[in-house]
Each structure stands twice: as C-alpha cells, then as structure tokens.
Amino acid sequence: MEDQLDYYTFMGYSSEALTDRYRPYAGRFDAGSRVLDIGCGRGEFLGLLAARGVAGVGVDADASMVAECASRGLDAHQADGLEFMGRHRGEFDGVFASHLVEHLPPAQVDQLVHAAHAALRDGGRLILVTPNPANLQMQLRDFWIDLQHVRLYSPEIIAWLLHGAGFTGVEEGVNPRYESHGEVNPLGLEPVPSPLPPPRPVGRERLAGVMPPSVGHRLGELEARVNLLTRWAQSLYPPAEYWVSGIR
C-alpha cells in the first residue's frame, strides 16, 4: 500500500495514456516559466513541461515515484507538498496538482489551495485536476479502486475554495480525453430463420402512406422516448475528470 509505483504497475496504469490526458494542461504554461507539480507520480506531467521548455519541479511523498522521476532525468523531491510550498513562497509561475485533492479531507484541500496561492508569483496559475463525481462509473467503481481516496469533490466546491483563497479568473472544465463508460449489453434476440428474401428499402413517407395515423403517432412517441432515454444515459457518463484553474 505504501509503494505507489508498485500499485501503478500492478493496476496496469499506462504512462502513455496518462501523458496524453495531461497534454492539454501542460499547454496552459508558457516556455520559460517555472511550474511546481504536487503529487508528481512517475513524472508524466514533468516530462510534458520539459518538452515545452518549462522548468518543472516535482514533489511526491512516495520515494519510489521520486526515484522513477530521477531515472528519467526529472527534477523531483520527496516531500510533503504543503511543507514544500511553505518553504518556496512566491517562487513559481504555476502550480499543478492532478488527482491529489481526492486524497485529502476538506480542511487539507483548503490548506493546499492557500499554500499554492502563497507559492505562486503574481499572475501565476493554479490548476487542480480531480475525478468527476458526475460520472456514474467513477461514483460507483473507479473511485474506490484506490485505498488512499478520501472523498469526491464537486467543481463548484473547488472553485469556491480558489475564490476564497484570493484567486481570480476562476474557471472550470472537463477533460474529454478521460472517458469512463458503463457497458450496455445488446438484447439477446432469437436468430432470424433463413433463408429470407432480401429486404426492400421503405422510406418514411411511403410507410406513413400505408400505416394508420394512430400507429404512426405511437411510433413517433416511441422514437422520442428512446431518444430521451439515450440522452439521459449519456448524461450519466460525462468525462471522468474535471479541472479548476485560477490566477494569483
């Protein structure tokens, strides 16, 4: 449980997939800036920053993760994120923390946001990324795979914490690169006996001409209800992570 790198390996978490998910976030930071990654893990985000000419500094409490970053030539430190930011006030143009706040109780999330505000230079950006509680599969399954998870947070709550810490231009969004869907199995219909004559195409207008109006009306209602149920089902599976950002 203590070795997060072993946990990632056992679970089969793909470094390539994580790098692809993080790519849009790295694009929010300009070349030449200095960005702190709290909970840097194996260094996927640090690698993206380096490719953009951004000086990335990683912090992680897990020694195996920090060692993995070092093996890739990345600047990472084994430390508590809150304590590290307290020792480096006003030194960063950006602070990034992905899938960290769900490991913390509310009071510590608030402390994290305030510490990030203090660690940033004027005009610096904070980005927090966390699981999306609006996603049903995240609610019922994916969130509970990690023993260290404490609770889910809504984007409204995280945005409010940033506002309370003094951040401006607070915005939020979802990451379409992280999908998490429930499976919908097809109905087990009996096979159609064969041989059958090839079907002839019948347009909606022609069908309406030979069909009683009441049947056409009922079919229209049925189609509308199926479409409604489809939209409702789709609404249960939005992207599985969201982000909130603010400027110091």
Tab-separated table of N, CA and C in Angstrom, residues 58-162:
chain	number	residue	atom	x	y	z
A	58	GLY	N	8.978	18.686	-9.391
A	58	GLY	CA	8.001	17.751	-8.866
A	58	GLY	C	8.190	17.479	-7.390
A	59	VAL	N	7.080	17.228	-6.713
A	59	VAL	CA	7.092	16.852	-5.299
A	59	VAL	C	6.165	15.657	-5.127
A	60	ASP	N	6.639	14.631	-4.428
A	60	ASP	CA	5.799	13.477	-4.136
A	60	ASP	C	6.252	12.880	-2.809
A	61	ALA	N	5.291	12.411	-2.029
A	61	ALA	CA	5.616	11.809	-0.735
A	61	ALA	C	6.163	10.402	-0.877
A	62	ASP	N	5.986	9.779	-2.038
A	62	ASP	CA	6.372	8.388	-2.244
A	62	ASP	C	7.779	8.304	-2.833
A	63	ALA	N	8.669	7.616	-2.119
A	63	ALA	CA	10.065	7.533	-2.548
A	63	ALA	C	10.211	6.819	-3.887
A	64	SER	N	9.391	5.793	-4.144
A	64	SER	CA	9.508	5.049	-5.397
A	64	SER	C	9.142	5.916	-6.591
A	65	MET	N	8.171	6.794	-6.426
A	65	MET	CA	7.791	7.704	-7.509
A	65	MET	C	8.906	8.710	-7.784
A	66	VAL	N	9.496	9.257	-6.730
A	66	VAL	CA	10.581	10.223	-6.897
A	66	VAL	C	11.779	9.565	-7.574
A	67	ALA	N	12.073	8.321	-7.196
A	67	ALA	CA	13.172	7.597	-7.832
A	67	ALA	C	12.899	7.368	-9.315
A	68	GLU	N	11.645	7.080	-9.663
A	68	GLU	CA	11.282	6.902	-11.072
A	68	GLU	C	11.493	8.197	-11.845
A	69	CYS	N	11.114	9.325	-11.258
A	69	CYS	CA	11.344	10.622	-11.907
A	69	CYS	C	12.835	10.866	-12.112
A	70	ALA	N	13.631	10.580	-11.082
A	70	ALA	CA	15.076	10.790	-11.172
A	70	ALA	C	15.683	9.943	-12.279
A	71	SER	N	15.167	8.721	-12.470
A	71	SER	CA	15.686	7.840	-13.522
A	71	SER	C	15.415	8.398	-14.913
A	72	ARG	N	14.458	9.309	-15.006
A	72	ARG	CA	14.127	9.950	-16.285
A	72	ARG	C	14.768	11.320	-16.414
A	73	GLY	N	15.614	11.677	-15.454
A	73	GLY	CA	16.293	12.966	-15.508
A	73	GLY	C	15.416	14.139	-15.137
A	74	LEU	N	14.348	13.897	-14.377
A	74	LEU	CA	13.414	14.949	-13.991
A	74	LEU	C	13.721	15.441	-12.585
A	75	ASP	N	13.413	16.701	-12.331
A	75	ASP	CA	13.667	17.334	-11.036
A	75	ASP	C	12.498	17.049	-10.101
A	76	ALA	N	12.679	16.111	-9.179
A	76	ALA	CA	11.605	15.741	-8.255
A	76	ALA	C	12.181	15.560	-6.856
A	77	HIS	N	11.346	15.862	-5.857
A	77	HIS	CA	11.777	15.836	-4.467
A	77	HIS	C	10.773	15.046	-3.638
A	78	GLN	N	11.281	14.231	-2.713
A	78	GLN	CA	10.399	13.536	-1.784
A	78	GLN	C	10.099	14.481	-0.626
A	79	ALA	N	8.861	14.915	-0.544
A	79	ALA	CA	8.480	15.884	0.483
A	79	ALA	C	6.968	15.962	0.561
A	80	ASP	N	6.488	16.533	1.646
A	80	ASP	CA	5.073	16.861	1.777
A	80	ASP	C	4.800	18.122	0.968
A	81	GLY	N	3.773	18.086	0.144
A	81	GLY	CA	3.506	19.212	-0.741
A	81	GLY	C	3.258	20.515	-0.009
A	82	LEU	N	2.483	20.472	1.068
A	82	LEU	CA	2.187	21.690	1.821
A	82	LEU	C	3.455	22.280	2.418
A	83	GLU	N	4.293	21.434	3.010
A	83	GLU	CA	5.533	21.921	3.607
A	83	GLU	C	6.475	22.474	2.542
A	84	PHE	N	6.538	21.806	1.395
A	84	PHE	CA	7.419	22.259	0.321
A	84	PHE	C	7.002	23.641	-0.166
A	85	MET	N	5.711	23.838	-0.384
A	85	MET	CA	5.248	25.152	-0.836
A	85	MET	C	5.496	26.214	0.222
A	86	GLY	N	5.400	25.837	1.499
A	86	GLY	CA	5.678	26.792	2.566
A	86	GLY	C	7.115	27.267	2.575
A	87	ARG	N	8.036	26.435	2.077
A	87	ARG	CA	9.454	26.811	2.025
A	87	ARG	C	9.818	27.538	0.733
A	88	HIS	N	8.883	27.604	-0.209
A	88	HIS	CA	9.179	28.204	-1.518
A	88	HIS	C	8.072	29.188	-1.908
A	89	ARG	N	7.866	30.155	-1.071
A	89	ARG	CA	6.804	31.138	-1.306
A	89	ARG	C	7.200	32.091	-2.432
A	90	GLY	N	6.254	32.322	-3.340
A	90	GLY	CA	6.467	33.272	-4.422
A	90	GLY	C	7.517	32.859	-5.441
A	91	GLU	N	7.764	31.557	-5.604
A	91	GLU	CA	8.839	31.107	-6.491
A	91	GLU	C	8.356	30.500	-7.805
A	92	PHE	N	7.050	30.329	-7.971
A	92	PHE	CA	6.571	29.575	-9.134
A	92	PHE	C	5.584	30.388	-9.973
A	93	ASP	N	5.627	30.107	-11.283
A	93	ASP	CA	4.659	30.703	-12.210
A	93	ASP	C	3.422	29.827	-12.352
A	94	GLY	N	3.510	28.602	-11.902
A	94	GLY	CA	2.372	27.691	-11.966
A	94	GLY	C	2.473	26.620	-10.904
A	95	VAL	N	1.317	26.182	-10.427
A	95	VAL	CA	1.226	25.026	-9.538
A	95	VAL	C	0.172	24.097	-10.131
A	96	PHE	N	0.529	22.831	-10.249
A	96	PHE	CA	-0.353	21.827	-10.848
A	96	PHE	C	-0.478	20.664	-9.876
A	97	ALA	N	-1.693	20.183	-9.669
A	97	ALA	CA	-1.915	19.010	-8.820
A	97	ALA	C	-3.027	18.175	-9.436
A	98	SER	N	-2.679	17.001	-9.929
A	98	SER	CA	-3.657	16.132	-10.584
A	98	SER	C	-3.955	14.926	-9.712
A	99	HIS	N	-5.234	14.698	-9.480
A	99	HIS	CA	-5.710	13.558	-8.696
A	99	HIS	C	-5.010	13.502	-7.333
A	100	LEU	N	-5.015	14.671	-6.697
A	100	LEU	CA	-4.457	14.802	-5.352
A	100	LEU	C	-5.526	15.158	-4.332
A	101	VAL	N	-6.414	16.108	-4.671
A	101	VAL	CA	-7.349	16.607	-3.660
A	101	VAL	C	-8.287	15.517	-3.158
A	102	GLU	N	-8.574	14.507	-3.986
A	102	GLU	CA	-9.466	13.432	-3.537
A	102	GLU	C	-8.802	12.540	-2.483
A	103	HIS	N	-7.504	12.727	-2.276
A	103	HIS	CA	-6.781	12.007	-1.223
A	103	HIS	C	-6.790	12.775	0.100
A	104	LEU	N	-7.407	13.954	0.113
A	104	LEU	CA	-7.329	14.837	1.273
A	104	LEU	C	-8.710	15.137	1.832
A	105	PRO	N	-8.822	15.321	3.152
A	105	PRO	CA	-10.077	15.802	3.737
A	105	PRO	C	-10.254	17.284	3.429
A	106	PRO	N	-11.461	17.824	3.583
A	106	PRO	CA	-11.739	19.205	3.176
A	106	PRO	C	-10.782	20.244	3.750
A	107	ALA	N	-10.448	20.155	5.026
A	107	ALA	CA	-9.579	21.165	5.634
A	107	ALA	C	-8.211	21.200	4.961
A	108	GLN	N	-7.685	20.038	4.588
A	108	GLN	CA	-6.380	19.999	3.939
A	108	GLN	C	-6.445	20.483	2.493
A	109	VAL	N	-7.571	20.271	1.828
A	109	VAL	CA	-7.731	20.828	0.479
A	109	VAL	C	-7.683	22.350	0.547
A	110	ASP	N	-8.355	22.921	1.524
A	110	ASP	CA	-8.330	24.372	1.706
A	110	ASP	C	-6.906	24.849	1.993
A	111	GLN	N	-6.180	24.121	2.832
A	111	GLN	CA	-4.788	24.474	3.123
A	111	GLN	C	-3.929	24.392	1.866
A	112	LEU	N	-4.165	23.372	1.054
A	112	LEU	CA	-3.422	23.213	-0.193
A	112	LEU	C	-3.627	24.406	-1.115
A	113	VAL	N	-4.869	24.840	-1.256
A	113	VAL	CA	-5.176	25.960	-2.146
A	113	VAL	C	-4.510	27.240	-1.640
A	114	HIS	N	-4.572	27.487	-0.339
A	114	HIS	CA	-3.927	28.681	0.223
A	114	HIS	C	-2.405	28.605	0.082
A	115	ALA	N	-1.830	27.419	0.295
A	115	ALA	CA	-0.383	27.265	0.153
A	115	ALA	C	0.052	27.484	-1.291
A	116	ALA	N	-0.760	27.021	-2.245
A	116	ALA	CA	-0.450	27.233	-3.659
A	116	ALA	C	-0.492	28.719	-3.997
A	117	HIS	N	-1.464	29.427	-3.447
A	117	HIS	CA	-1.561	30.871	-3.678
A	117	HIS	C	-0.293	31.563	-3.193
A	118	ALA	N	0.215	31.147	-2.028
A	118	ALA	CA	1.424	31.761	-1.479
A	118	ALA	C	2.672	31.382	-2.272
A	119	ALA	N	2.690	30.186	-2.859
A	119	ALA	CA	3.869	29.728	-3.602
A	119	ALA	C	3.967	30.344	-4.991
A	120	LEU	N	2.881	30.907	-5.477
A	120	LEU	CA	2.851	31.481	-6.820
A	120	LEU	C	3.332	32.927	-6.828
A	121	ARG	N	3.940	33.296	-7.943
A	121	ARG	CA	4.221	34.701	-8.200
A	121	ARG	C	2.934	35.370	-8.670
A	122	ASP	N	2.912	36.692	-8.638
A	122	ASP	CA	1.751	37.421	-9.159
A	122	ASP	C	1.530	37.037	-10.620
A	123	GLY	N	0.289	36.718	-10.962
A	123	GLY	CA	-0.032	36.284	-12.319
A	123	GLY	C	0.139	34.802	-12.540
A	124	GLY	N	0.614	34.081	-11.518
A	124	GLY	CA	0.795	32.636	-11.645
A	124	GLY	C	-0.529	31.896	-11.636
A	125	ARG	N	-0.517	30.697	-12.205
A	125	ARG	CA	-1.749	29.916	-12.376
A	125	ARG	C	-1.715	28.633	-11.551
A	126	LEU	N	-2.837	28.337	-10.892
A	126	LEU	CA	-3.054	27.056	-10.225
A	126	LEU	C	-4.038	26.233	-11.047
A	127	ILE	N	-3.712	24.961	-11.272
A	127	ILE	CA	-4.638	24.026	-11.914
A	127	ILE	C	-4.779	22.802	-11.019
A	128	LEU	N	-6.004	22.509	-10.621
A	128	LEU	CA	-6.313	21.302	-9.863
A	128	LEU	C	-7.157	20.379	-10.735
A	129	VAL	N	-6.785	19.109	-10.797
A	129	VAL	CA	-7.490	18.103	-11.595
A	129	VAL	C	-7.925	16.985	-10.658
A	130	THR	N	-9.169	16.534	-10.803
A	130	THR	CA	-9.678	15.521	-9.881
A	130	THR	C	-10.821	14.740	-10.539
A	131	PRO	N	-11.165	13.557	-10.037
A	131	PRO	CA	-12.257	12.781	-10.633
A	131	PRO	C	-13.578	13.542	-10.646
A	132	ASN	N	-14.355	13.291	-11.690
A	132	ASN	CA	-15.630	13.973	-11.883
A	132	ASN	C	-16.756	13.184	-11.206
A	133	PRO	N	-17.349	13.711	-10.124
A	133	PRO	CA	-18.415	12.971	-9.440
A	133	PRO	C	-19.689	12.846	-10.256
A	134	ALA	N	-19.803	13.593	-11.361
A	134	ALA	CA	-20.984	13.476	-12.217
A	134	ALA	C	-20.958	12.204	-13.052
A	135	ASN	N	-19.805	11.536	-13.125
A	135	ASN	CA	-19.675	10.305	-13.899
A	135	ASN	C	-20.084	9.119	-13.037
A	136	LEU	N	-21.092	8.370	-13.482
A	136	LEU	CA	-21.657	7.296	-12.669
A	136	LEU	C	-20.642	6.193	-12.382
A	137	GLN	N	-19.867	5.802	-13.385
A	137	GLN	CA	-18.889	4.742	-13.154
A	137	GLN	C	-17.811	5.198	-12.178
A	138	MET	N	-17.451	6.479	-12.223
A	138	MET	CA	-16.493	7.000	-11.253
A	138	MET	C	-17.063	6.921	-9.848
A	139	GLN	N	-18.354	7.284	-9.723
A	139	GLN	CA	-19.013	7.257	-8.416
A	139	GLN	C	-19.067	5.845	-7.841
A	140	LEU	N	-19.447	4.874	-8.671
A	140	LEU	CA	-19.763	3.535	-8.179
A	140	LEU	C	-18.584	2.574	-8.176
A	141	ARG	N	-17.568	2.817	-9.025
A	141	ARG	CA	-16.484	1.837	-9.128
A	141	ARG	C	-15.086	2.450	-9.120
A	142	ASP	N	-14.788	3.273	-10.136
A	142	ASP	CA	-13.402	3.677	-10.368
A	142	ASP	C	-12.780	4.387	-9.169
A	143	PHE	N	-13.560	5.241	-8.506
A	143	PHE	CA	-13.019	6.000	-7.375
A	143	PHE	C	-12.558	5.086	-6.258
A	144	TRP	N	-13.230	3.967	-6.089
A	144	TRP	CA	-12.979	3.091	-4.938
A	144	TRP	C	-11.872	2.077	-5.175
A	145	ILE	N	-11.219	2.134	-6.324
A	145	ILE	CA	-10.107	1.231	-6.596
A	145	ILE	C	-8.869	1.624	-5.785
A	146	ASP	N	-8.754	2.902	-5.444
A	146	ASP	CA	-7.583	3.410	-4.720
A	146	ASP	C	-7.877	3.468	-3.222
A	147	LEU	N	-7.080	2.754	-2.420
A	147	LEU	CA	-7.289	2.720	-0.974
A	147	LEU	C	-7.036	4.068	-0.309
A	148	GLN	N	-6.305	4.952	-0.977
A	148	GLN	CA	-5.962	6.239	-0.384
A	148	GLN	C	-6.998	7.327	-0.660
A	149	HIS	N	-8.004	7.029	-1.453
A	149	HIS	CA	-9.018	8.037	-1.744
A	149	HIS	C	-9.873	8.320	-0.513
A	150	VAL	N	-10.163	9.598	-0.291
A	150	VAL	CA	-10.948	10.034	0.868
A	150	VAL	C	-12.375	10.381	0.466
A	151	ARG	N	-12.523	11.262	-0.524
A	151	ARG	CA	-13.857	11.654	-0.967
A	151	ARG	C	-13.765	12.367	-2.308
A	152	LEU	N	-14.916	12.450	-2.985
A	152	LEU	CA	-15.049	13.220	-4.218
A	152	LEU	C	-15.404	14.662	-3.886
A	153	TYR	N	-14.984	15.572	-4.765
A	153	TYR	CA	-15.325	16.986	-4.618
A	153	TYR	C	-15.975	17.478	-5.907
A	154	SER	N	-16.996	18.299	-5.785
A	154	SER	CA	-17.643	18.875	-6.961
A	154	SER	C	-16.810	20.048	-7.465
A	155	PRO	N	-16.885	20.358	-8.755
A	155	PRO	CA	-16.138	21.507	-9.275
A	155	PRO	C	-16.559	22.820	-8.630
A	156	GLU	N	-17.826	22.915	-8.245
A	156	GLU	CA	-18.287	24.155	-7.606
A	156	GLU	C	-17.575	24.393	-6.279
A	157	ILE	N	-17.363	23.321	-5.512
A	157	ILE	CA	-16.690	23.450	-4.222
A	157	ILE	C	-15.228	23.844	-4.413
A	158	ILE	N	-14.544	23.194	-5.356
A	158	ILE	CA	-13.139	23.524	-5.598
A	158	ILE	C	-13.011	24.961	-6.096
A	159	ALA	N	-13.904	25.376	-6.991
A	159	ALA	CA	-13.875	26.753	-7.482
A	159	ALA	C	-14.099	27.737	-6.344
A	160	TRP	N	-14.982	27.411	-5.437
A	160	TRP	CA	-15.257	28.282	-4.290
A	160	TRP	C	-14.032	28.402	-3.387
A	161	LEU	N	-13.301	27.290	-3.194
A	161	LEU	CA	-12.088	27.336	-2.375
A	161	LEU	C	-11.029	28.228	-3.018
A	162	LEU	N	-10.890	28.155	-4.341
A	162	LEU	CA	-9.943	29.042	-5.021
A	162	LEU	C	-10.347	30.496	-4.845
